[in-house]
DNA sequence: CGGTCCATTGAGCACCATCAAGACTTGTGG
DNA sequence: CCACAAGTCTTGATGGTGCTCAATGGACCG
């Protein structure tokens, strides 16, 4: 075991979850968790393979997607720091339902399913916290279901852009400027549309004076209008 | 307290969940649970109101829906015997996210949120079972998200019909015959479309020789074809 | 300076919601 | 038992949204 990790120092929502662990349990977790640095577009696990481990995102962001019949990817969700991946599979003992892939460079800890389950048995409070978290995620997923079905591409795109603005960014960016690291293809997937439609939508916004669209940067000129579009 | 209930005798998936309770705990649950017989189209709780209780479906079926901006109902899910309603709200301490309404006559037990939570504290194993169940439902919801977004009305309708066939029915019906107790409007909601489109879809199937459509009964003539449509 | 990849733009079309009208069922009161 | 009314289901016509296919335009890289 080359690297070691201290789950106590882990920031974000995961801390909330693990904060109830006793020192001894936390030590056990830290010992079981194996961190790994992923590059962009590396897969963490694949849909259909047995759920041997649970993954805890320390930094970076990850997309979860399923492959649908016609072959293209359906993005089921995006996870960030503090989120757990593969929880369902480990709990239910079923294969992963989705494939997880990093969007950007990320550091993610792998926790063997068995270790996690035994920890869960030892510490019911963590179980309760987990229930609450799952309940919360459930609601978010429901929101997503409604959004995908009811809201038009324009609205979803506006929401996506607003999320990106709020995302904590590194030094260089000015307020209102979104650096696009993803390709249009990928961006379209996250919104749930095609690259063509996304392009049209963005340039539509641009010609309304709301955005300035560049290949890898989007400047928001009229945030008020954008917020109105996102309702 | 007029009526009393024995949670041990409750059939279905709920039994799985409560089977791990000790006698004493089960007695407590049975005492806390208040059964109530609902007629069709009665609401059990409303979206936005505080989550004071959890509901356990004993018989009948229930639709969960949200009201969307334009005013119409978006059906988030359907629950049947053994399912719990309002779990999320109780766990997270947030208001109900959806409104629950019976589709048919139903018997449903109300369990005060506090009683349930204290039971959960006393019995970690139940917590674990609950986690598993939530994990499973999570997956189903994800399936629904994909289905709603990707599958066309025809496919969704076919799936719906197949589900209805498999549903345990009371004496009178012949195999392959579906008694429609719901109106077209309601049926359309469950599938996620409009009454007009549903009507066209059903009669389209009929003219392909797959179904025989009557106002309140649908006979499946060609199950193979229907299964193929549902993929 | 070509070649390749990605983004954009255009044209056409499928699906389905909407609006509108007609057919049928059901209920009510005379 | 009939007549009328109200509701539901069906059918038709139309339009919008967004996907698909195809062509063009840049950017980046060798």
XYZ file of C-alpha atoms (C1' of nucleotides) in Angstrom:
522
model
C 0.000 0.000 0.000
C 1.810 2.955 -1.376
C -0.477 5.814 -0.488
C -2.564 6.401 2.562
C -5.493 8.662 3.215
C -7.093 10.280 6.186
C -10.854 10.323 5.782
C -11.082 12.844 8.570
C -9.399 15.437 6.468
C -11.742 14.844 3.575
C -13.847 17.899 2.893
C -17.370 18.195 1.653
C -20.469 16.197 2.275
C -18.625 12.949 2.862
C -17.263 14.421 6.027
C -20.776 14.829 7.314
C -21.350 11.190 6.728
C -18.173 9.927 8.306
C -18.035 12.435 11.131
C -20.092 10.127 13.298
C -17.488 7.388 13.204
C -15.514 6.560 16.283
C -11.773 7.041 16.036
C -11.202 3.378 15.701
C -13.777 3.041 12.947
C -12.429 5.996 11.135
C -8.981 4.514 11.248
C -10.380 1.363 9.745
C -12.018 3.337 6.991
C -8.877 5.328 6.286
C -6.974 2.119 6.033
C -9.483 0.502 3.714
C -9.885 3.498 1.425
C -7.482 3.629 -1.449
C -7.193 6.979 -3.157
C -6.441 7.255 -6.829
C -5.852 10.215 -9.094
C -7.770 9.985 -12.331
C -7.183 11.921 -15.476
C -10.093 13.361 -17.435
C -12.346 10.838 -19.169
C -11.132 7.878 -17.256
C -13.720 5.354 -16.252
C -14.029 4.344 -12.626
C -16.364 1.423 -13.050
C -18.527 -0.008 -15.761
C -22.205 -0.685 -15.903
C -22.978 -4.363 -15.472
C -19.826 -5.330 -13.606
C -20.118 -6.574 -10.025
C -20.209 -3.883 -7.362
C -17.086 -4.716 -5.444
C -16.315 -1.252 -4.226
C -17.785 2.047 -3.318
C -16.106 5.244 -4.462
C -15.873 8.474 -2.595
C -15.163 11.559 -4.649
C -12.580 13.796 -3.047
C -12.154 16.283 -5.855
C -13.168 16.668 -9.459
C -16.423 15.685 -11.081
C -17.803 12.506 -12.478
C -20.596 11.655 -14.859
C -22.741 8.604 -14.457
C -24.269 7.285 -17.623
C -25.952 4.318 -19.146
C -25.582 3.053 -22.613
C -28.947 2.900 -24.367
C -30.004 0.582 -27.168
C -29.054 2.833 -30.055
C -25.611 3.006 -28.555
C -25.316 6.505 -27.216
C -24.848 7.598 -23.654
C -27.593 8.699 -21.381
C -26.279 10.772 -18.507
C -28.052 9.823 -15.314
C -26.269 12.245 -13.044
C -23.164 14.191 -12.206
C -21.325 13.752 -8.935
C -18.770 15.943 -7.230
C -16.647 16.181 -4.077
C -18.162 14.361 -1.120
C -20.455 12.200 -3.182
C -20.421 8.445 -3.120
C -20.480 6.351 -6.261
C -21.661 2.795 -6.547
C -23.490 2.875 -3.251
C -26.575 1.228 -4.598
C -24.783 -1.689 -6.080
C -22.865 -2.348 -2.895
C -25.945 -2.101 -0.709
C -28.153 -4.238 -2.849
C -25.435 -6.596 -3.992
C -26.279 -5.950 -7.628
C -23.993 -4.952 -10.467
C -23.397 -1.280 -11.130
C -26.331 0.152 -13.037
C -24.294 2.872 -14.674
C -20.806 3.598 -15.840
C -18.848 6.259 -13.983
C -16.375 8.444 -15.814
C -14.448 11.498 -14.766
C -15.188 14.745 -16.533
C -12.079 16.455 -15.263
C -9.045 15.274 -13.315
C -10.303 13.814 -10.065
C -9.145 12.168 -6.883
C -11.383 9.358 -5.793
C -11.081 6.828 -2.992
C -12.086 3.253 -3.521
C -13.605 1.594 -0.471
C -14.064 -2.167 -0.629
C -17.749 -2.999 -0.385
C -17.206 -5.432 2.460
C -15.316 -2.920 4.573
C -18.050 -0.416 4.096
C -20.797 -2.846 4.936
C -19.088 -3.987 8.095
C -18.598 -0.384 9.109
C -22.273 0.116 8.505
C -23.091 -2.781 10.787
C -20.883 -1.361 13.499
C -22.244 2.128 13.310
C -26.011 2.459 12.930
C -25.814 6.229 13.065
C -23.886 6.235 9.851
C -26.634 4.084 8.413
C -29.140 6.699 9.353
C -27.084 9.477 7.834
C -26.786 7.408 4.727
C -30.523 6.949 4.612
C -30.992 10.673 4.813
C -28.512 11.216 2.078
C -30.095 8.623 -0.147
C -33.464 10.182 0.538
C -32.118 13.528 -0.524
C -30.590 12.158 -3.689
C -33.829 10.441 -4.443
C -35.553 13.763 -4.450
C -32.959 15.273 -6.708
C -33.414 12.439 -9.144
C -37.140 12.989 -9.101
C -36.574 16.646 -9.821
C -34.426 15.628 -12.722
C -37.134 13.352 -14.040
C -39.631 16.172 -14.024
C -37.156 18.603 -15.508
C -36.114 16.349 -18.328
C -39.674 15.606 -19.262
C -41.202 19.039 -18.922
C -38.565 21.640 -19.511
C -37.428 22.558 -22.975
C -33.834 22.531 -24.061
C -33.559 26.306 -23.663
C -34.491 26.169 -20.027
C -32.260 23.218 -19.285
C -29.356 24.902 -21.017
C -29.880 28.088 -19.037
C -29.912 26.054 -15.815
C -26.780 24.259 -16.798
C -24.965 27.508 -17.480
C -26.045 28.936 -14.152
C -24.779 25.850 -12.367
C -21.465 26.259 -14.115
C -21.183 29.871 -13.020
C -21.791 28.938 -9.418
C -19.244 26.196 -9.571
C -16.141 27.069 -7.593
C -13.544 28.035 -10.144
C -9.839 28.387 -10.071
C -8.109 31.761 -10.092
C -8.003 32.867 -13.678
C -11.673 33.249 -14.493
C -13.539 36.526 -14.287
C -17.043 36.607 -12.900
C -19.638 35.610 -15.461
C -17.191 33.711 -17.561
C -17.496 29.992 -17.936
C -14.535 28.022 -19.130
C -15.703 25.095 -21.197
C -13.407 22.164 -20.786
C -15.865 19.716 -22.255
C -16.605 19.316 -25.914
C -19.979 20.360 -27.239
C -20.829 16.712 -27.539
C -20.237 16.126 -23.865
C -21.899 19.332 -22.807
C -24.938 18.344 -24.848
C -25.033 14.963 -23.104
C -25.062 16.580 -19.709
C -27.979 18.780 -20.711
C -29.736 15.959 -22.481
C -29.719 17.068 -26.078
C -27.607 16.887 -29.235
C -24.586 19.006 -30.129
C -26.483 20.599 -32.999
C -29.385 21.704 -30.886
C -27.066 22.930 -28.168
C -25.137 24.999 -30.655
C -28.319 26.546 -31.969
C -29.536 27.246 -28.467
C -26.327 28.905 -27.370
C -26.105 31.064 -30.456
C -29.747 31.900 -30.069
C -28.983 33.203 -26.602
C -26.017 35.058 -28.041
C -28.082 36.841 -30.636
C -30.440 37.877 -27.852
C -27.489 39.559 -26.199
C -27.475 37.184 -23.251
C -24.224 35.400 -23.944
C -21.027 35.695 -25.840
C -20.151 32.293 -27.154
C -16.697 31.180 -27.920
C -15.421 27.758 -28.660
C -14.142 27.198 -25.166
C -15.474 30.034 -23.179
C -18.892 31.474 -22.582
C -19.361 34.932 -21.143
C -22.651 35.752 -19.533
C -23.633 39.291 -20.453
C -27.147 39.353 -19.050
C -27.446 37.160 -16.004
C -30.914 38.446 -15.203
C -32.228 37.269 -18.532
C -30.514 33.929 -18.086
C -32.067 33.458 -14.679
C -35.439 34.321 -16.135
C -35.000 31.686 -18.820
C -34.102 29.116 -16.187
C -37.136 30.254 -14.180
C -58.476 3.764 18.762
C -61.170 1.972 16.936
C -59.241 -0.381 14.718
C -56.037 -2.217 15.354
C -53.606 -3.861 13.029
C -51.035 -6.571 13.153
C -48.041 -5.680 11.044
C -46.899 -9.262 11.199
C -49.815 -10.351 9.134
C -49.147 -7.746 6.494
C -48.197 -9.343 3.232
C -45.856 -8.212 0.540
C -42.579 -6.420 0.603
C -43.310 -4.558 3.817
C -43.166 -7.850 5.618
C -39.587 -8.265 4.500
C -38.771 -4.971 6.027
C -40.491 -5.526 9.330
C -39.658 -9.184 9.701
C -36.439 -8.293 11.455
C -38.225 -6.571 14.299
C -38.247 -8.142 17.730
C -41.635 -9.054 19.109
C -41.651 -6.085 21.375
C -40.756 -3.729 18.564
C -43.317 -5.213 16.294
C -45.939 -4.732 18.938
C -44.930 -1.123 19.174
C -45.236 -0.741 15.435
C -48.600 -2.448 15.335
C -49.800 -0.140 18.031
C -48.537 2.968 16.272
C -49.852 2.043 12.854
C -53.330 3.228 12.090
C -55.004 1.559 9.139
C -57.495 3.395 7.008
C -59.618 2.325 4.081
C -59.516 4.779 1.207
C -61.920 5.020 -1.678
C -60.659 5.600 -5.183
C -59.144 9.012 -5.885
C -58.723 9.981 -2.302
C -55.584 11.827 -1.403
C -53.359 10.522 1.366
C -51.069 13.495 1.717
C -50.302 16.630 -0.198
C -47.108 17.927 -1.669
C -45.598 20.679 0.425
C -47.205 19.742 3.735
C -44.980 18.635 6.613
C -44.055 14.975 6.645
C -45.640 13.899 9.888
C -46.311 10.325 8.944
C -45.172 7.465 6.834
C -47.702 5.352 5.015
C -47.557 1.655 4.383
C -49.709 0.336 1.566
C -51.518 -2.844 2.503
C -53.688 -3.192 -0.566
C -54.646 -1.158 -3.581
C -52.507 1.173 -5.615
C -51.466 4.753 -5.271
C -50.096 7.342 -7.625
C -47.545 9.906 -6.583
C -47.568 13.097 -8.555
C -46.378 16.637 -8.574
C -48.182 19.616 -9.862
C -46.118 21.403 -12.504
C -46.202 25.067 -13.398
C -48.808 24.869 -16.121
C -51.072 23.219 -13.598
C -51.265 19.621 -14.702
C -50.109 16.563 -12.870
C -46.837 14.853 -13.423
C -46.904 11.281 -12.189
C -43.652 10.444 -10.448
C -44.482 6.873 -9.577
C -47.046 4.258 -8.714
C -46.940 2.303 -5.494
C -48.651 -0.881 -4.462
C -48.966 -3.328 -1.569
C -45.911 -3.387 0.679
C -44.577 -0.040 -0.458
C -43.923 2.841 1.860
C -45.053 6.363 1.072
C -43.571 9.541 2.442
C -40.414 7.846 3.613
C -38.153 10.502 2.243
C -39.891 13.344 3.932
C -39.862 11.595 7.279
C -36.201 10.662 7.026
C -34.984 14.017 5.871
C -37.470 16.043 7.869
C -38.629 17.850 4.757
C -42.154 18.327 3.459
C -43.638 15.743 1.135
C -42.310 16.308 -2.362
C -45.339 14.810 -4.045
C -49.017 14.267 -3.522
C -50.236 10.713 -2.982
C -53.627 9.647 -4.256
C -55.291 6.271 -4.482
C -56.086 4.919 -7.915
C -58.418 2.249 -6.616
C -59.829 1.455 -3.200
C -56.916 0.900 -0.863
C -56.061 0.078 2.718
C -53.121 2.053 4.000
C -51.568 2.293 7.440
C -50.349 5.596 8.767
C -47.271 5.354 10.951
C -46.290 8.474 12.889
C -42.893 9.673 11.751
C -41.523 9.778 15.271
C -42.524 6.208 16.028
C -40.864 5.051 12.902
C -37.681 6.960 13.547
C -37.391 5.653 17.074
C -37.936 2.143 15.808
C -35.189 2.773 13.320
C -32.863 3.822 16.115
C -33.670 0.700 18.064
C -33.202 -1.653 15.195
C -30.236 -1.007 12.918
C -30.990 -4.070 10.866
C -34.214 -2.496 9.738
C -32.191 0.527 8.776
C -30.068 -1.630 6.593
C -33.056 -3.250 4.975
C -34.480 0.158 4.378
C -31.251 1.250 2.739
C -31.429 -1.689 0.426
C -34.982 -0.923 -0.421
C -34.256 2.718 -1.057
C -31.322 1.701 -3.201
C -33.585 -0.523 -5.221
C -36.205 2.166 -5.674
C -33.498 4.532 -6.703
C -32.635 2.259 -9.528
C -36.220 1.960 -10.610
C -36.527 5.717 -10.684
C -33.416 5.934 -12.785
C -34.913 3.408 -15.162
C -37.972 5.555 -15.368
C -35.890 8.607 -16.159
C -34.241 6.841 -19.043
C -37.508 5.384 -20.245
C -39.378 8.658 -20.189
C -36.653 10.423 -22.056
C -35.762 7.819 -24.616
C -38.747 5.658 -25.260
C -41.583 6.777 -27.457
C -45.181 6.735 -26.442
C -45.839 3.483 -28.288
C -43.217 1.629 -26.327
C -44.280 3.101 -23.024
C -47.881 2.236 -23.721
C -46.989 -1.332 -24.588
C -45.026 -1.624 -21.357
C -47.889 -0.227 -19.394
C -50.312 -2.731 -20.871
C -47.980 -5.599 -20.113
C -47.678 -4.469 -16.527
C -51.435 -4.393 -16.300
C -51.719 -7.917 -17.604
C -49.274 -9.184 -15.031
C -51.083 -7.423 -12.251
C -52.896 -9.860 -10.008
C -56.513 -9.647 -10.988
C -59.692 -10.653 -9.358
C -61.725 -13.633 -10.489
C -63.790 -12.456 -13.400
C -61.172 -11.569 -15.945
C -59.994 -13.891 -18.675
C -56.324 -14.080 -19.501
C -55.178 -11.321 -21.802
C -58.000 -9.040 -20.852
C -57.317 -5.839 -19.023
C -60.108 -4.139 -17.179
C -59.648 -0.410 -17.338
C -60.931 1.228 -14.219
C -59.130 4.474 -14.875
C -60.262 7.080 -17.335
C -58.227 7.682 -20.454
C -57.035 10.890 -18.905
C -55.637 9.096 -15.908
C -54.219 6.266 -17.932
C -52.468 8.814 -20.124
C -50.971 10.465 -17.060
C -49.538 7.204 -15.853
C -47.904 6.606 -19.210
C -46.805 10.190 -19.513
C -48.775 11.420 -22.490
C -52.104 13.028 -23.393
C -55.477 11.309 -23.742
C -55.556 12.076 -27.459
C -52.201 10.521 -28.170
C -53.047 7.535 -26.012
C -56.278 6.990 -27.893
C -54.488 7.124 -31.209
C -51.810 4.764 -29.968
C -54.278 2.208 -28.680
C -56.361 2.280 -31.840
C -53.196 2.102 -33.864
C -52.352 -1.120 -32.047
C -55.894 -2.300 -32.628
C -55.702 -1.786 -36.375
C -52.489 -3.787 -36.341
C -54.463 -6.625 -34.819
C -52.617 -6.498 -31.542
C -55.444 -5.302 -29.348
C -59.156 -5.008 -29.178
C -59.990 -1.726 -27.565
C -63.149 -1.040 -25.722
C -64.016 1.864 -23.539
C -63.290 -0.006 -20.342
C -61.650 -3.163 -21.419
C -58.674 -4.001 -23.543
C -58.118 -7.492 -24.914
C -54.657 -8.458 -25.964
C -54.842 -10.521 -29.133
C -51.181 -10.721 -29.979
C -49.054 -10.739 -26.870
C -45.912 -11.550 -28.804
C -46.245 -8.420 -30.877
C -46.935 -6.377 -27.774
C -43.844 -7.715 -26.081
C -41.845 -6.894 -29.158
C -43.115 -3.327 -29.098
C -42.125 -3.052 -25.459
C -38.749 -4.511 -26.419
C -0.041 23.809 -46.365
C -2.992 19.981 -46.409
C -5.539 16.938 -43.120
C -8.391 15.995 -39.315
C -11.426 17.066 -35.898
C -14.892 19.865 -34.028
C -18.393 23.499 -34.255
C -21.762 25.610 -36.836
C -25.460 26.137 -40.057
C -29.082 24.475 -43.145
C -32.961 21.523 -44.646
C -36.141 18.036 -43.744
C -38.833 15.306 -40.956
C -40.766 12.507 -36.972
C -43.190 12.731 -32.956
C -46.451 14.396 -30.248
C -49.079 18.285 -27.927
C -52.694 21.301 -28.883
C -56.938 22.967 -30.601
C -61.273 21.800 -32.484
C -65.089 19.132 -33.816
C -67.756 15.054 -33.889
C -69.479 10.420 -31.864
C -70.793 7.943 -28.202
C -72.004 7.037 -23.240
C -74.049 8.127 -19.123
C -77.007 10.516 -16.080
C -81.119 13.238 -14.943
C -85.637 14.985 -14.989
C -89.919 15.143 -17.082
C -89.241 5.583 -21.505
C -87.723 9.417 -23.866
C -85.166 13.822 -24.339
C -81.725 16.561 -23.279
C -77.455 17.667 -21.088
C -72.856 16.792 -19.679
C -69.043 14.234 -19.796
C -65.819 11.168 -22.114
C -63.635 9.151 -26.006
C -62.312 9.494 -30.640
C -60.775 11.558 -34.839
C -59.015 15.310 -37.647
C -55.959 19.191 -38.648
C -52.144 21.947 -37.412
C -47.921 23.477 -35.465
C -43.783 23.422 -32.526
C -39.774 21.299 -30.794
C -35.827 19.090 -31.528
C -33.431 15.068 -33.865
C -31.182 13.476 -38.138
C -28.499 13.905 -42.090
C -25.613 16.669 -44.776
C -22.640 20.478 -45.983
C -19.772 24.151 -44.709
C -16.479 26.752 -41.907
C -12.646 27.180 -38.624
C -9.123 25.659 -35.501
C -5.297 23.004 -34.457
C -1.508 19.936 -35.642
C 1.600 17.721 -38.056
